[in-house]
């Protein structure tokens, strides 16, 4: 059974960089066949896709966040990470990592496994 | 890219059927069969309930079904149960550079 677990600071100061890691168990990121995404949910609001990474390191980001987002992968640790720079209070949200299965290397556009989420608050 | 439009709330009595709509455009819901639905209980992660408009993942009760007509997708819950009380979000591929778009969310209340 695949499990995803987010980790990282729950409090970040404005203008600093938010850093989170997602540890994957029950399956290997380096086996391919999946996009690994970050998704966030502002308090009491809907979901917003941030970006994804493939095991090879190729990425795709939401254009609205692209200038501030970096997603990286460490296959040796079976982890992928999110960095969001120059954060403001508007970046306060629950951040989820999630898996999207590929079908013959084609995206399927749905997320079958999610982490439990981690609340990140941006405040001085 | 605007969020897909869902009703804020839908309610029903146990055993009844309810339907949640998800309205987009020809650039997302109407143009592709990549609509999915997620159930989210308070404080929990979203759970995939329907993918590719009408497919159910293993383990999801067949009380949950999905469909699409034009630019509107729908999730129907038949035989409503207390444990179905949750927030539901639709999602779709979009041809815009955003790639993924989610719905505004619907709170389902079991009366």
PDB file of C-alpha atoms in Angstrom:
ATOM      1  CA  UNK A   1       0.000   0.000   0.000  1.00  0.00           C
ATOM      2  CA  UNK A   2       1.473   3.288  -1.094  1.00  0.00           C
ATOM      3  CA  UNK A   3       1.730   5.960   1.567  1.00  0.00           C
ATOM      4  CA  UNK A   4       2.816   9.587   1.299  1.00  0.00           C
ATOM      5  CA  UNK A   5       3.885  11.690   4.267  1.00  0.00           C
ATOM      6  CA  UNK A   6       4.585  15.421   4.262  1.00  0.00           C
ATOM      7  CA  UNK A   7       7.098  16.967   6.645  1.00  0.00           C
ATOM      8  CA  UNK A   8       8.508  20.409   7.272  1.00  0.00           C
ATOM      9  CA  UNK A   9       8.128  23.557   9.353  1.00  0.00           C
ATOM     10  CA  UNK A  10       4.611  24.563  10.276  1.00  0.00           C
ATOM     11  CA  UNK A  11       5.502  28.233  10.598  1.00  0.00           C
ATOM     12  CA  UNK A  12       7.371  30.353   8.070  1.00  0.00           C
ATOM     13  CA  UNK A  13       8.102  34.060   8.243  1.00  0.00           C
ATOM     14  CA  UNK A  14       6.969  36.397   5.462  1.00  0.00           C
ATOM     15  CA  UNK A  15       9.466  36.790   2.609  1.00  0.00           C
ATOM     16  CA  UNK A  16      11.196  33.539   3.546  1.00  0.00           C
ATOM     17  CA  UNK A  17      11.145  30.213   1.711  1.00  0.00           C
ATOM     18  CA  UNK A  18       8.681  27.467   2.549  1.00  0.00           C
ATOM     19  CA  UNK A  19      10.275  24.011   2.345  1.00  0.00           C
ATOM     20  CA  UNK A  20       8.414  20.719   2.542  1.00  0.00           C
ATOM     21  CA  UNK A  21       9.346  17.120   1.860  1.00  0.00           C
ATOM     22  CA  UNK A  22       7.130  14.204   0.892  1.00  0.00           C
ATOM     23  CA  UNK A  23       8.368  10.739   1.781  1.00  0.00           C
ATOM     24  CA  UNK A  24       6.909   7.903  -0.273  1.00  0.00           C
ATOM     25  CA  UNK A  25       6.634   4.376   1.119  1.00  0.00           C
ATOM     26  CA  UNK A  26       5.241   1.199  -0.372  1.00  0.00           C
ATOM     27  CA  UNK A  27       6.573   2.020  -3.821  1.00  0.00           C
ATOM     28  CA  UNK A  28       9.647   3.443  -5.503  1.00  0.00           C
ATOM     29  CA  UNK A  29       9.638   6.889  -7.104  1.00  0.00           C
ATOM     30  CA  UNK A  30      12.444   5.764  -9.428  1.00  0.00           C
ATOM     31  CA  UNK A  31      10.330   2.993 -10.942  1.00  0.00           C
ATOM     32  CA  UNK A  32       8.597   5.636 -13.052  1.00  0.00           C
ATOM     33  CA  UNK A  33       4.979   5.556 -14.093  1.00  0.00           C
ATOM     34  CA  UNK A  34       3.845   8.414 -11.891  1.00  0.00           C
ATOM     35  CA  UNK A  35       3.873  12.176 -11.550  1.00  0.00           C
ATOM     36  CA  UNK A  36       4.420  13.393  -7.997  1.00  0.00           C
ATOM     37  CA  UNK A  37       2.493  16.549  -7.210  1.00  0.00           C
ATOM     38  CA  UNK A  38       2.090  19.222  -4.585  1.00  0.00           C
ATOM     39  CA  UNK A  39      -1.400  20.589  -3.997  1.00  0.00           C
ATOM     40  CA  UNK A  40      -2.516  23.140  -1.426  1.00  0.00           C
ATOM     41  CA  UNK A  41      -5.755  24.109   0.238  1.00  0.00           C
ATOM     42  CA  UNK A  42      -6.220  27.529   1.769  1.00  0.00           C
ATOM     43  CA  UNK A  43      -8.168  27.458   5.062  1.00  0.00           C
ATOM     44  CA  UNK A  44     -11.806  26.728   4.363  1.00  0.00           C
ATOM     45  CA  UNK A  45     -11.217  26.928   0.621  1.00  0.00           C
ATOM     46  CA  UNK A  46     -10.784  24.718  -2.398  1.00  0.00           C
ATOM     47  CA  UNK A  47      -7.763  22.931  -3.825  1.00  0.00           C
ATOM     48  CA  UNK A  48      -4.969  24.444  -5.904  1.00  0.00           C
ATOM     49  CA  UNK A  49      -2.449  22.378  -7.860  1.00  0.00           C
ATOM     50  CA  UNK A  50       1.106  23.679  -7.419  1.00  0.00           C
ATOM     51  CA  UNK A  51       3.214  21.460  -9.655  1.00  0.00           C
ATOM     52  CA  UNK A  52       4.576  17.999 -10.307  1.00  0.00           C
ATOM     53  CA  UNK A  53       7.850  16.195 -10.823  1.00  0.00           C
ATOM     54  CA  UNK A  54       8.714  12.978 -12.654  1.00  0.00           C
ATOM     55  CA  UNK A  55      11.380  10.639 -11.308  1.00  0.00           C
ATOM     56  CA  UNK A  56      13.731  11.865 -14.038  1.00  0.00           C
ATOM     57  CA  UNK A  57      13.528  15.367 -12.598  1.00  0.00           C
ATOM     58  CA  UNK A  58      11.299  16.896 -15.226  1.00  0.00           C
ATOM     59  CA  UNK A  59       8.788  19.307 -13.744  1.00  0.00           C
ATOM     60  CA  UNK A  60       5.672  21.276 -14.577  1.00  0.00           C
ATOM     61  CA  UNK A  61       4.408  24.154 -12.466  1.00  0.00           C
ATOM     62  CA  UNK A  62       1.189  26.083 -12.121  1.00  0.00           C
ATOM     63  CA  UNK A  63       1.908  29.306 -14.061  1.00  0.00           C
ATOM     64  CA  UNK A  64       0.453  31.382 -11.234  1.00  0.00           C
ATOM     65  CA  UNK A  65       3.187  30.138  -8.882  1.00  0.00           C
ATOM     66  CA  UNK A  66       5.924  29.232 -11.334  1.00  0.00           C
ATOM     67  CA  UNK A  67       8.213  32.150 -10.533  1.00  0.00           C
ATOM     68  CA  UNK A  68       8.381  31.119  -6.864  1.00  0.00           C
ATOM     69  CA  UNK A  69       8.188  27.291  -6.977  1.00  0.00           C
ATOM     70  CA  UNK A  70      10.864  24.641  -7.187  1.00  0.00           C
ATOM     71  CA  UNK A  71      10.073  20.930  -6.928  1.00  0.00           C
ATOM     72  CA  UNK A  72      12.932  18.457  -6.693  1.00  0.00           C
ATOM     73  CA  UNK A  73      13.286  14.708  -6.275  1.00  0.00           C
ATOM     74  CA  UNK A  74      15.721  12.540  -4.309  1.00  0.00           C
ATOM     75  CA  UNK A  75      15.242   9.004  -5.562  1.00  0.00           C
ATOM     76  CA  UNK A  76      17.840   7.633  -3.135  1.00  0.00           C
ATOM     77  CA  UNK A  77      15.621   8.699  -0.247  1.00  0.00           C
ATOM     78  CA  UNK A  78      12.343   8.094  -2.126  1.00  0.00           C
ATOM     79  CA  UNK A  79      11.368  11.694  -1.472  1.00  0.00           C
ATOM     80  CA  UNK A  80      10.345  14.758  -3.394  1.00  0.00           C
ATOM     81  CA  UNK A  81      10.357  18.303  -2.107  1.00  0.00           C
ATOM     82  CA  UNK A  82       8.699  21.675  -2.517  1.00  0.00           C
ATOM     83  CA  UNK A  83      10.275  25.079  -2.135  1.00  0.00           C
ATOM     84  CA  UNK A  84       8.113  28.180  -2.353  1.00  0.00           C
ATOM     85  CA  UNK A  85       9.998  31.441  -2.098  1.00  0.00           C
ATOM     86  CA  UNK A  86       9.004  34.932  -0.973  1.00  0.00           C
ATOM     87  CA  UNK A  87       5.990  33.700   0.933  1.00  0.00           C
ATOM     88  CA  UNK A  88       3.225  35.938   2.204  1.00  0.00           C
ATOM     89  CA  UNK A  89       0.164  35.355   4.370  1.00  0.00           C
ATOM     90  CA  UNK A  90      -1.632  34.307   1.176  1.00  0.00           C
ATOM     91  CA  UNK A  91       0.526  31.179   1.118  1.00  0.00           C
ATOM     92  CA  UNK A  92      -0.904  29.980   4.434  1.00  0.00           C
ATOM     93  CA  UNK A  93      -2.527  26.661   3.573  1.00  0.00           C
ATOM     94  CA  UNK A  94      -2.563  22.937   4.095  1.00  0.00           C
ATOM     95  CA  UNK A  95      -0.036  21.467   1.689  1.00  0.00           C
ATOM     96  CA  UNK A  96      -0.596  17.974   0.300  1.00  0.00           C
ATOM     97  CA  UNK A  97       1.645  15.734  -1.722  1.00  0.00           C
ATOM     98  CA  UNK A  98      -0.129  13.388  -4.104  1.00  0.00           C
ATOM     99  CA  UNK A  99       0.503  10.781  -6.798  1.00  0.00           C
ATOM    100  CA  UNK A 100      -0.845  10.781 -10.343  1.00  0.00           C
ATOM    101  CA  UNK A 101      -0.559   7.506 -12.203  1.00  0.00           C
ATOM    102  CA  UNK A 102       0.536   7.550 -15.826  1.00  0.00           C
ATOM    103  CA  UNK A 103      -1.023   5.331 -18.477  1.00  0.00           C
ATOM    104  CA  UNK A 104       1.647   4.280 -20.973  1.00  0.00           C
ATOM    105  CA  UNK A 105       3.609   7.410 -20.044  1.00  0.00           C
ATOM    106  CA  UNK A 106       0.513   9.573 -20.563  1.00  0.00           C
ATOM    107  CA  UNK A 107      -1.008  11.638 -17.770  1.00  0.00           C
ATOM    108  CA  UNK A 108      -4.303  10.482 -16.313  1.00  0.00           C
ATOM    109  CA  UNK A 109      -5.120  13.764 -14.537  1.00  0.00           C
ATOM    110  CA  UNK A 110      -6.341  12.259 -11.293  1.00  0.00           C
ATOM    111  CA  UNK A 111      -4.647  11.754  -7.942  1.00  0.00           C
ATOM    112  CA  UNK A 112      -4.995   8.291  -6.460  1.00  0.00           C
ATOM    113  CA  UNK A 113      -2.887   8.639  -3.328  1.00  0.00           C
ATOM    114  CA  UNK A 114      -2.520  11.668  -1.064  1.00  0.00           C
ATOM    115  CA  UNK A 115      -0.535  12.500   2.032  1.00  0.00           C
ATOM    116  CA  UNK A 116      -2.454  13.540   5.119  1.00  0.00           C
ATOM    117  CA  UNK A 117      -1.458  17.167   4.587  1.00  0.00           C
ATOM    118  CA  UNK A 118       0.537  19.634   6.639  1.00  0.00           C
ATOM    119  CA  UNK A 119      -0.563  23.113   7.677  1.00  0.00           C
ATOM    120  CA  UNK A 120       1.931  25.837   6.918  1.00  0.00           C
ATOM    121  CA  UNK A 121       1.264  29.233   8.445  1.00  0.00           C
ATOM    122  CA  UNK A 122       3.061  32.315   7.182  1.00  0.00           C
ATOM    123  CA  UNK A 123       3.398  34.802  10.010  1.00  0.00           C
ATOM    124  CA  UNK A 124       6.030  36.885  11.714  1.00  0.00           C
TER     125      UNK A 124
ATOM    126  CA  UNK B   1      -8.093  29.665 -15.138  1.00  0.00           C
ATOM    127  CA  UNK B   2     -11.243  29.896 -13.042  1.00  0.00           C
ATOM    128  CA  UNK B   3     -12.300  27.133 -10.700  1.00  0.00           C
ATOM    129  CA  UNK B   4     -15.045  24.777 -11.822  1.00  0.00           C
ATOM    130  CA  UNK B   5     -18.445  25.754 -10.416  1.00  0.00           C
ATOM    131  CA  UNK B   6     -20.139  23.520  -7.852  1.00  0.00           C
ATOM    132  CA  UNK B   7     -23.135  24.188  -5.596  1.00  0.00           C
ATOM    133  CA  UNK B   8     -22.004  25.232  -2.136  1.00  0.00           C
ATOM    134  CA  UNK B   9     -24.177  22.672  -0.423  1.00  0.00           C
ATOM    135  CA  UNK B  10     -26.422  19.699  -1.123  1.00  0.00           C
ATOM    136  CA  UNK B  11     -28.400  17.752   1.436  1.00  0.00           C
ATOM    137  CA  UNK B  12     -30.479  14.619   1.588  1.00  0.00           C
ATOM    138  CA  UNK B  13     -31.954  12.098   3.956  1.00  0.00           C
ATOM    139  CA  UNK B  14     -30.472   8.652   4.508  1.00  0.00           C
ATOM    140  CA  UNK B  15     -31.355   6.357   1.650  1.00  0.00           C
ATOM    141  CA  UNK B  16     -32.080   9.159  -0.780  1.00  0.00           C
ATOM    142  CA  UNK B  17     -30.076  10.041  -3.874  1.00  0.00           C
ATOM    143  CA  UNK B  18     -28.317  13.323  -4.412  1.00  0.00           C
ATOM    144  CA  UNK B  19     -26.443  14.773  -7.363  1.00  0.00           C
ATOM    145  CA  UNK B  20     -23.614  17.288  -7.294  1.00  0.00           C
ATOM    146  CA  UNK B  21     -22.924  19.267 -10.448  1.00  0.00           C
ATOM    147  CA  UNK B  22     -19.590  20.563 -11.687  1.00  0.00           C
ATOM    148  CA  UNK B  23     -19.718  23.129 -14.463  1.00  0.00           C
ATOM    149  CA  UNK B  24     -16.766  24.158 -16.551  1.00  0.00           C
ATOM    150  CA  UNK B  25     -16.106  25.040 -20.159  1.00  0.00           C
ATOM    151  CA  UNK B  26     -15.169  23.383 -23.415  1.00  0.00           C
ATOM    152  CA  UNK B  27     -11.532  23.882 -22.411  1.00  0.00           C
ATOM    153  CA  UNK B  28     -11.868  21.543 -19.478  1.00  0.00           C
ATOM    154  CA  UNK B  29     -14.926  19.490 -18.476  1.00  0.00           C
ATOM    155  CA  UNK B  30     -16.616  19.685 -21.856  1.00  0.00           C
ATOM    156  CA  UNK B  31     -13.568  18.990 -23.935  1.00  0.00           C
ATOM    157  CA  UNK B  32     -12.032  15.986 -22.220  1.00  0.00           C
ATOM    158  CA  UNK B  33     -13.011  12.871 -20.289  1.00  0.00           C
ATOM    159  CA  UNK B  34     -10.584  13.663 -17.501  1.00  0.00           C
ATOM    160  CA  UNK B  35     -13.049  14.557 -14.769  1.00  0.00           C
ATOM    161  CA  UNK B  36     -12.432  13.185 -11.298  1.00  0.00           C
ATOM    162  CA  UNK B  37     -14.187  13.519  -7.961  1.00  0.00           C
ATOM    163  CA  UNK B  38     -12.764  13.614  -4.438  1.00  0.00           C
ATOM    164  CA  UNK B  39     -14.356  13.184  -1.031  1.00  0.00           C
ATOM    165  CA  UNK B  40     -12.858  15.077   1.895  1.00  0.00           C
ATOM    166  CA  UNK B  41     -13.872  14.593   5.498  1.00  0.00           C
ATOM    167  CA  UNK B  42     -12.951  17.377   7.952  1.00  0.00           C
ATOM    168  CA  UNK B  43      -9.252  17.457   8.692  1.00  0.00           C
ATOM    169  CA  UNK B  44      -8.552  14.616   6.281  1.00  0.00           C
ATOM    170  CA  UNK B  45      -6.912  14.331   2.890  1.00  0.00           C
ATOM    171  CA  UNK B  46      -9.070  14.138  -0.229  1.00  0.00           C
ATOM    172  CA  UNK B  47      -9.969  10.620  -1.362  1.00  0.00           C
ATOM    173  CA  UNK B  48     -10.428   9.710  -5.013  1.00  0.00           C
ATOM    174  CA  UNK B  49     -14.009   8.563  -5.662  1.00  0.00           C
ATOM    175  CA  UNK B  50     -14.392   8.782  -9.447  1.00  0.00           C
ATOM    176  CA  UNK B  51     -11.878   9.161 -12.275  1.00  0.00           C
ATOM    177  CA  UNK B  52     -12.223   9.670 -16.021  1.00  0.00           C
ATOM    178  CA  UNK B  53     -15.829  10.826 -15.604  1.00  0.00           C
ATOM    179  CA  UNK B  54     -17.393   7.562 -14.477  1.00  0.00           C
ATOM    180  CA  UNK B  55     -14.798   5.058 -13.287  1.00  0.00           C
ATOM    181  CA  UNK B  56     -14.680   3.968  -9.656  1.00  0.00           C
ATOM    182  CA  UNK B  57     -11.395   2.994  -8.008  1.00  0.00           C
ATOM    183  CA  UNK B  58     -11.296  -0.319  -6.218  1.00  0.00           C
ATOM    184  CA  UNK B  59     -12.935  -0.055  -2.807  1.00  0.00           C
ATOM    185  CA  UNK B  60     -15.294   2.823  -3.602  1.00  0.00           C
ATOM    186  CA  UNK B  61     -18.925   1.748  -3.110  1.00  0.00           C
ATOM    187  CA  UNK B  62     -21.033   1.483  -6.255  1.00  0.00           C
ATOM    188  CA  UNK B  63     -23.413   3.979  -4.634  1.00  0.00           C
ATOM    189  CA  UNK B  64     -21.108   6.575  -6.136  1.00  0.00           C
ATOM    190  CA  UNK B  65     -21.430   7.198  -9.858  1.00  0.00           C
ATOM    191  CA  UNK B  66     -20.276   9.867 -12.266  1.00  0.00           C
ATOM    192  CA  UNK B  67     -21.458  11.211 -15.585  1.00  0.00           C
ATOM    193  CA  UNK B  68     -20.999  14.144 -17.932  1.00  0.00           C
ATOM    194  CA  UNK B  69     -23.133  16.114 -20.342  1.00  0.00           C
ATOM    195  CA  UNK B  70     -21.658  18.982 -22.261  1.00  0.00           C
ATOM    196  CA  UNK B  71     -19.687  21.242 -19.962  1.00  0.00           C
ATOM    197  CA  UNK B  72     -21.224  19.819 -16.773  1.00  0.00           C
ATOM    198  CA  UNK B  73     -20.106  16.732 -14.891  1.00  0.00           C
ATOM    199  CA  UNK B  74     -22.137  15.167 -12.113  1.00  0.00           C
ATOM    200  CA  UNK B  75     -21.537  12.957  -9.105  1.00  0.00           C
ATOM    201  CA  UNK B  76     -24.524  10.988  -7.870  1.00  0.00           C
ATOM    202  CA  UNK B  77     -24.650   9.334  -4.478  1.00  0.00           C
ATOM    203  CA  UNK B  78     -27.421   6.753  -4.264  1.00  0.00           C
ATOM    204  CA  UNK B  79     -28.643   5.340  -0.983  1.00  0.00           C
ATOM    205  CA  UNK B  80     -27.124   8.207   0.977  1.00  0.00           C
ATOM    206  CA  UNK B  81     -25.433   7.143   4.212  1.00  0.00           C
ATOM    207  CA  UNK B  82     -24.293   9.118   7.249  1.00  0.00           C
ATOM    208  CA  UNK B  83     -20.649   8.511   6.397  1.00  0.00           C
ATOM    209  CA  UNK B  84     -21.141  10.247   3.040  1.00  0.00           C
ATOM    210  CA  UNK B  85     -21.371  13.589   4.852  1.00  0.00           C
ATOM    211  CA  UNK B  86     -18.249  15.396   3.640  1.00  0.00           C
ATOM    212  CA  UNK B  87     -16.974  17.950   1.174  1.00  0.00           C
ATOM    213  CA  UNK B  88     -16.753  16.898  -2.457  1.00  0.00           C
ATOM    214  CA  UNK B  89     -14.518  18.393  -5.114  1.00  0.00           C
ATOM    215  CA  UNK B  90     -14.481  17.824  -8.829  1.00  0.00           C
ATOM    216  CA  UNK B  91     -11.368  18.214 -10.918  1.00  0.00           C
ATOM    217  CA  UNK B  92     -10.586  18.274 -14.608  1.00  0.00           C
ATOM    218  CA  UNK B  93      -7.745  18.525 -17.038  1.00  0.00           C
ATOM    219  CA  UNK B  94      -7.691  21.934 -18.662  1.00  0.00           C
ATOM    220  CA  UNK B  95      -6.085  22.889 -21.940  1.00  0.00           C
ATOM    221  CA  UNK B  96      -4.928  26.099 -20.338  1.00  0.00           C
ATOM    222  CA  UNK B  97      -1.375  26.172 -19.030  1.00  0.00           C
ATOM    223  CA  UNK B  98      -2.731  25.492 -15.550  1.00  0.00           C
ATOM    224  CA  UNK B  99      -3.225  21.864 -16.620  1.00  0.00           C
ATOM    225  CA  UNK B 100      -5.384  20.905 -13.588  1.00  0.00           C
ATOM    226  CA  UNK B 101      -8.426  22.750 -12.301  1.00  0.00           C
ATOM    227  CA  UNK B 102     -10.499  21.937  -9.229  1.00  0.00           C
ATOM    228  CA  UNK B 103     -14.076  22.748  -8.385  1.00  0.00           C
ATOM    229  CA  UNK B 104     -15.245  25.162  -5.722  1.00  0.00           C
ATOM    230  CA  UNK B 105     -16.385  22.304  -3.500  1.00  0.00           C
ATOM    231  CA  UNK B 106     -19.759  21.081  -2.251  1.00  0.00           C
ATOM    232  CA  UNK B 107     -20.673  20.303   1.328  1.00  0.00           C
ATOM    233  CA  UNK B 108     -22.941  17.276   1.503  1.00  0.00           C
ATOM    234  CA  UNK B 109     -25.150  17.088   4.576  1.00  0.00           C
ATOM    235  CA  UNK B 110     -27.042  13.966   5.552  1.00  0.00           C
ATOM    236  CA  UNK B 111     -30.192  15.094   7.317  1.00  0.00           C
TER     237      UNK B 111
END
